[in-house]
GROMACS .gro file of C-alpha atoms in nm:
model
  239
    1MET     CA    1  -3.440   4.698  -2.609
    2THR     CA    2  -3.136   4.547  -2.439
    3LEU     CA    3  -3.017   4.688  -2.107
    4ARG     CA    4  -2.638   4.715  -2.132
    5ILE     CA    5  -2.464   4.693  -1.796
    6SER     CA    6  -2.091   4.761  -1.788
    7VAL     CA    7  -1.899   4.681  -1.470
    8TRP     CA    8  -1.569   4.868  -1.476
    9SER     CA    9  -1.334   4.665  -1.262
   10GLY     CA   10  -0.965   4.630  -1.193
   11PRO     CA   11  -0.773   4.300  -1.188
   12ARG     CA   12  -0.815   4.045  -0.907
   13ASN     CA   13  -1.145   4.209  -0.804
   14VAL     CA   14  -1.382   3.907  -0.808
   15SER     CA   15  -1.510   4.039  -1.141
   16THR     CA   16  -1.502   3.697  -1.310
   17ALA     CA   17  -1.714   3.545  -1.032
   18LEU     CA   18  -1.955   3.835  -1.078
   19MET     CA   19  -1.972   3.760  -1.452
   20TYR     CA   20  -2.042   3.392  -1.376
   21SER     CA   21  -2.317   3.506  -1.140
   22PHE     CA   22  -2.491   3.709  -1.410
   23ALA     CA   23  -2.447   3.426  -1.661
   24GLN     CA   24  -2.688   3.219  -1.446
   25ARG     CA   25  -2.975   3.459  -1.516
   26PRO     CA   26  -3.230   3.342  -1.774
   27ASP     CA   27  -3.260   3.693  -1.920
   28THR     CA   28  -2.891   3.780  -1.945
   29ALA     CA   29  -2.598   3.735  -2.183
   30VAL     CA   30  -2.244   3.816  -2.068
   31VAL     CA   31  -1.918   3.909  -2.238
   32ASP     CA   32  -1.570   3.893  -2.091
   33GLU     CA   33  -1.340   4.198  -2.127
   34PRO     CA   34  -1.407   4.281  -2.492
   35LEU     CA   35  -1.141   4.554  -2.505
   36TYR     CA   36  -0.854   4.332  -2.386
   37GLY     CA   37  -0.706   4.275  -2.734
   38TYR     CA   38  -0.721   4.646  -2.812
   39TYR     CA   39  -0.549   4.721  -2.481
   40LEU     CA   40  -0.264   4.476  -2.541
   41LYS     CA   41  -0.203   4.605  -2.892
   42THR     CA   42  -0.221   4.973  -2.794
   43THR     CA   43  -0.008   4.963  -2.479
   44GLY     CA   44   0.232   4.679  -2.554
   45SER     CA   45   0.186   4.568  -2.194
   46GLU     CA   46   0.347   4.236  -2.106
   47HIS     CA   47   0.067   4.003  -1.997
   48PRO     CA   48   0.064   3.625  -1.965
   49GLY     CA   49  -0.003   3.466  -2.304
   50LYS     CA   50   0.025   3.800  -2.482
   51ASP     CA   51   0.141   3.664  -2.819
   52HIS     CA   52  -0.139   3.410  -2.834
   53LEU     CA   53  -0.399   3.665  -2.726
   54LEU     CA   54  -0.293   3.914  -2.989
   55GLU     CA   55  -0.349   3.643  -3.250
   56VAL     CA   56  -0.699   3.545  -3.142
   57LEU     CA   57  -0.857   3.863  -3.000
   58GLU     CA   58  -1.022   4.148  -3.189
   59LYS     CA   59  -0.798   4.455  -3.165
   60ASN     CA   60  -0.996   4.717  -3.355
   61ALA     CA   61  -1.169   4.932  -3.093
   62ASP     CA   62  -1.432   5.068  -3.333
   63LYS     CA   63  -1.541   4.715  -3.422
   64ILE     CA   64  -1.541   4.606  -3.059
   65ILE     CA   65  -1.755   4.899  -2.951
   66SER     CA   66  -2.000   4.892  -3.244
   67LYS     CA   67  -2.042   4.514  -3.269
   68THR     CA   68  -1.959   4.355  -2.935
   69ILE     CA   69  -2.053   4.626  -2.686
   70LEU     CA   70  -2.332   4.819  -2.857
   71GLY     CA   71  -2.436   4.570  -3.125
   72PHE     CA   72  -2.562   4.280  -2.914
   73ASN     CA   73  -2.942   4.254  -2.880
   74GLY     CA   74  -2.993   3.884  -2.816
   75LYS     CA   75  -3.133   3.905  -2.461
   76PRO     CA   76  -3.304   4.168  -2.247
   77VAL     CA   77  -2.993   4.215  -2.028
   78TYR     CA   78  -2.631   4.230  -2.144
   79PHE     CA   79  -2.361   4.216  -1.876
   80ILE     CA   80  -2.023   4.347  -1.991
   81LYS     CA   81  -1.724   4.274  -1.770
   82ASN     CA   82  -1.474   4.550  -1.846
   83MET     CA   83  -1.135   4.642  -1.707
   84CYS     CA   84  -1.117   5.016  -1.653
   85HIS     CA   85  -0.754   5.038  -1.761
   86HIS     CA   86  -0.854   4.905  -2.104
   87LEU     CA   87  -0.998   5.250  -2.180
   88VAL     CA   88  -0.681   5.382  -2.343
   89GLY     CA   89  -0.713   5.676  -2.583
   90LEU     CA   90  -1.075   5.600  -2.672
   91ASP     CA   91  -1.368   5.826  -2.748
   92GLU     CA   92  -1.571   5.742  -2.437
   93SER     CA   93  -1.904   5.872  -2.570
   94PHE     CA   94  -2.024   5.511  -2.608
   95LEU     CA   95  -2.052   5.500  -2.227
   96ASP     CA   96  -2.371   5.704  -2.262
   97GLU     CA   97  -2.535   5.388  -2.400
   98LEU     CA   98  -2.439   5.184  -2.093
   99VAL     CA   99  -2.533   5.162  -1.728
  100ASN     CA  100  -2.191   5.202  -1.567
  101LEU     CA  101  -2.091   5.049  -1.234
  102PHE     CA  102  -1.755   5.016  -1.061
  103LEU     CA  103  -1.612   4.716  -0.876
  104ILE     CA  104  -1.316   4.806  -0.655
  105ARG     CA  105  -1.082   4.620  -0.424
  106ASP     CA  106  -0.845   4.727  -0.150
  107PRO     CA  107  -0.494   4.724  -0.304
  108ARG     CA  108  -0.358   4.578   0.018
  109GLU     CA  109  -0.543   4.262  -0.086
  110MET     CA  110  -0.522   4.303  -0.463
  111LEU     CA  111  -0.156   4.388  -0.531
  112PRO     CA  112   0.002   4.084  -0.362
  113SER     CA  113  -0.212   3.866  -0.590
  114LEU     CA  114  -0.161   4.075  -0.904
  115VAL     CA  115   0.217   4.034  -0.894
  116ASN     CA  116   0.174   3.661  -0.954
  117GLN     CA  117   0.066   3.745  -1.311
  118LEU     CA  118   0.233   4.087  -1.351
  119PRO     CA  119   0.561   4.083  -1.156
  120HIS     CA  120   0.628   4.454  -1.220
  121PRO     CA  121   0.290   4.630  -1.210
  122ALA     CA  122   0.241   5.003  -1.265
  123LEU     CA  123  -0.044   5.218  -1.139
  124ARG     CA  124  -0.225   5.174  -1.471
  125ASP     CA  125  -0.239   4.798  -1.411
  126THR     CA  126  -0.447   4.844  -1.095
  127GLY     CA  127  -0.719   5.034  -1.282
  128LEU     CA  128  -0.774   5.254  -0.977
  129ASP     CA  129  -0.662   5.580  -1.136
  130LYS     CA  130  -0.892   5.529  -1.435
  131GLN     CA  131  -1.179   5.414  -1.213
  132LEU     CA  132  -1.161   5.736  -1.012
  133GLU     CA  133  -1.123   5.950  -1.324
  134LEU     CA  134  -1.422   5.786  -1.493
  135PHE     CA  135  -1.637   5.796  -1.178
  136LYS     CA  136  -1.575   6.169  -1.139
  137LYS     CA  137  -1.645   6.228  -1.508
  138LEU     CA  138  -1.978   6.045  -1.495
  139LYS     CA  139  -2.078   6.214  -1.172
  140ALA     CA  140  -1.997   6.559  -1.314
  141ALA     CA  141  -2.215   6.478  -1.616
  142GLY     CA  142  -2.506   6.394  -1.387
  143LYS     CA  143  -2.492   6.021  -1.460
  144GLU     CA  144  -2.604   5.792  -1.180
  145THR     CA  145  -2.353   5.522  -1.103
  146PHE     CA  146  -2.279   5.262  -0.838
  147ILE     CA  147  -1.952   5.166  -0.669
  148PHE     CA  148  -1.925   4.842  -0.477
  149ASP     CA  149  -1.633   4.674  -0.308
  150SER     CA  150  -1.514   4.316  -0.361
  151LYS     CA  151  -1.487   4.251   0.012
  152ASP     CA  152  -1.842   4.373   0.070
  153LEU     CA  153  -1.963   4.152  -0.217
  154LEU     CA  154  -1.798   3.844  -0.067
  155LEU     CA  155  -1.925   3.921   0.283
  156ASN     CA  156  -2.285   3.958   0.166
  157PRO     CA  157  -2.330   3.827  -0.191
  158GLU     CA  158  -2.709   3.820  -0.189
  159GLY     CA  159  -2.745   4.162  -0.031
  160MET     CA  160  -2.500   4.326  -0.269
  161LEU     CA  161  -2.646   4.154  -0.575
  162ARG     CA  162  -2.995   4.264  -0.472
  163ALA     CA  163  -2.869   4.622  -0.442
  164PHE     CA  164  -2.695   4.594  -0.780
  165CYS     CA  165  -3.009   4.458  -0.949
  166SER     CA  166  -3.227   4.722  -0.786
  167PHE     CA  167  -2.996   4.998  -0.909
  168VAL     CA  168  -3.012   4.882  -1.272
  169GLY     CA  169  -3.382   4.798  -1.253
  170ILE     CA  170  -3.385   4.419  -1.296
  171PRO     CA  171  -3.507   4.139  -1.068
  172PHE     CA  172  -3.270   3.941  -0.849
  173TYR     CA  173  -3.256   3.564  -0.910
  174LYS     CA  174  -3.140   3.318  -0.646
  175GLN     CA  175  -2.951   3.118  -0.909
  176MET     CA  176  -2.706   3.409  -0.933
  177LEU     CA  177  -2.544   3.277  -0.614
  178ALA     CA  178  -2.411   2.946  -0.756
  179TRP     CA  179  -2.263   2.791  -1.068
  180GLU     CA  180  -2.081   2.475  -1.171
  181ALA     CA  181  -1.705   2.455  -1.121
  182GLY     CA  182  -1.471   2.451  -1.416
  183ALA     CA  183  -1.402   2.651  -1.729
  184ARG     CA  184  -1.709   2.820  -1.873
  185PRO     CA  185  -1.818   2.917  -2.226
  186GLU     CA  186  -1.822   3.285  -2.133
  187ASP     CA  187  -1.450   3.282  -2.041
  188GLY     CA  188  -1.218   3.501  -2.242
  189ALA     CA  189  -0.921   3.345  -2.424
  190TRP     CA  190  -0.695   3.450  -2.135
  191ALA     CA  191  -0.873   3.222  -1.885
  192PRO     CA  192  -0.589   2.964  -1.878
  193TYR     CA  193  -0.351   3.236  -1.760
  194TRP     CA  194  -0.575   3.411  -1.502
  195TYR     CA  195  -0.875   3.201  -1.393
  196HIS     CA  196  -0.723   2.908  -1.205
  197ASN     CA  197  -0.890   2.988  -0.875
  198VAL     CA  198  -1.229   3.098  -1.002
  199HIS     CA  199  -1.257   2.775  -1.204
  200LYS     CA  200  -1.255   2.588  -0.871
  201SER     CA  201  -1.547   2.792  -0.741
  202THR     CA  202  -1.916   2.705  -0.728
  203GLY     CA  203  -2.022   3.042  -0.590
  204PHE     CA  204  -1.881   3.353  -0.429
  205ALA     CA  205  -1.593   3.251  -0.204
  206GLN     CA  206  -1.605   3.318   0.167
  207TYR     CA  207  -1.412   3.635   0.242
  208THR     CA  208  -1.069   3.566   0.390
  209PRO     CA  209  -0.842   3.856   0.491
  210LYS     CA  210  -0.514   3.871   0.304
  211ASN     CA  211  -0.200   3.947   0.501
  212GLU     CA  212   0.066   3.894   0.236
  213LYS     CA  213   0.367   4.123   0.233
  214ILE     CA  214   0.438   4.341  -0.068
  215ARG     CA  215   0.790   4.376  -0.208
  216PRO     CA  216   0.965   4.691  -0.083
  217ASP     CA  217   1.006   4.824  -0.438
  218LEU     CA  218   0.627   4.820  -0.477
  219GLN     CA  219   0.552   5.020  -0.162
  220PRO     CA  220   0.523   5.357  -0.348
  221LEU     CA  221   0.271   5.197  -0.584
  222MET     CA  222   0.084   5.054  -0.286
  223ASP     CA  223   0.069   5.393  -0.114
  224GLU     CA  224  -0.064   5.568  -0.425
  225SER     CA  225  -0.313   5.290  -0.490
  226ILE     CA  226  -0.448   5.303  -0.133
  227GLU     CA  227  -0.510   5.677  -0.164
  228LEU     CA  228  -0.712   5.628  -0.484
  229TYR     CA  229  -0.901   5.330  -0.343
  230GLU     CA  230  -1.000   5.512  -0.025
  231GLU     CA  231  -1.138   5.804  -0.223
  232LEU     CA  232  -1.348   5.563  -0.431
  233TYR     CA  233  -1.462   5.368  -0.127
  234LYS     CA  234  -1.616   5.682   0.024
  235SER     CA  235  -1.886   5.653  -0.245
  236ALA     CA  236  -1.926   5.275  -0.230
  237VAL     CA  237  -2.270   5.129  -0.166
  238LYS     CA  238  -2.304   4.952   0.171
  239VAL     CA  239  -2.572   4.692   0.244
   0.00000   0.00000   0.00000
């Protein structure tokens, strides 16, 4: 039986590096944001390369869930990199078949980067509101889950990955800490628009504080995002 691990992230959260990390495991297959096409079609959100992506991505949520998310049984472990804001208007009962974890990032470091791809982001684009909603829903249902922070992951990759693996009940492998630079076969079709920096990486980058200014018109979004993030971070795993 395949263990299905879904990491519900937001954008610019080191989630692609985490996916690359799990792709190094001999027992694991990975998939990159399977609900992205559905999200673009449903919301009409303006994303880089949108027209091309709508041509090449699967957009039918039922097919994505039944075939891509729940249908894969090729390896003992299946790592699903998901964006939490892609859960738009879906029956979320399929989450019962997954081990659900949350990767968060301080919006003071995330938003200044996000505007490079989405110049006019809304709260939905951060994923933080949906992350908190889903975390509370799972907790109320008695489901064990795990929140970890991008900064904490970068500061201590091995320690956080060991905690992650322990939580889901799989061994940690040292090869999870490094990979070859460049585009990878697990990349989604949107990689040319989003993955420039991670394609230069050969492992988790050293944490560097971000001190970029946010545009004044985005300050209300920043304030709301910080409030959501801080509530999530209270439950984050520390190692």
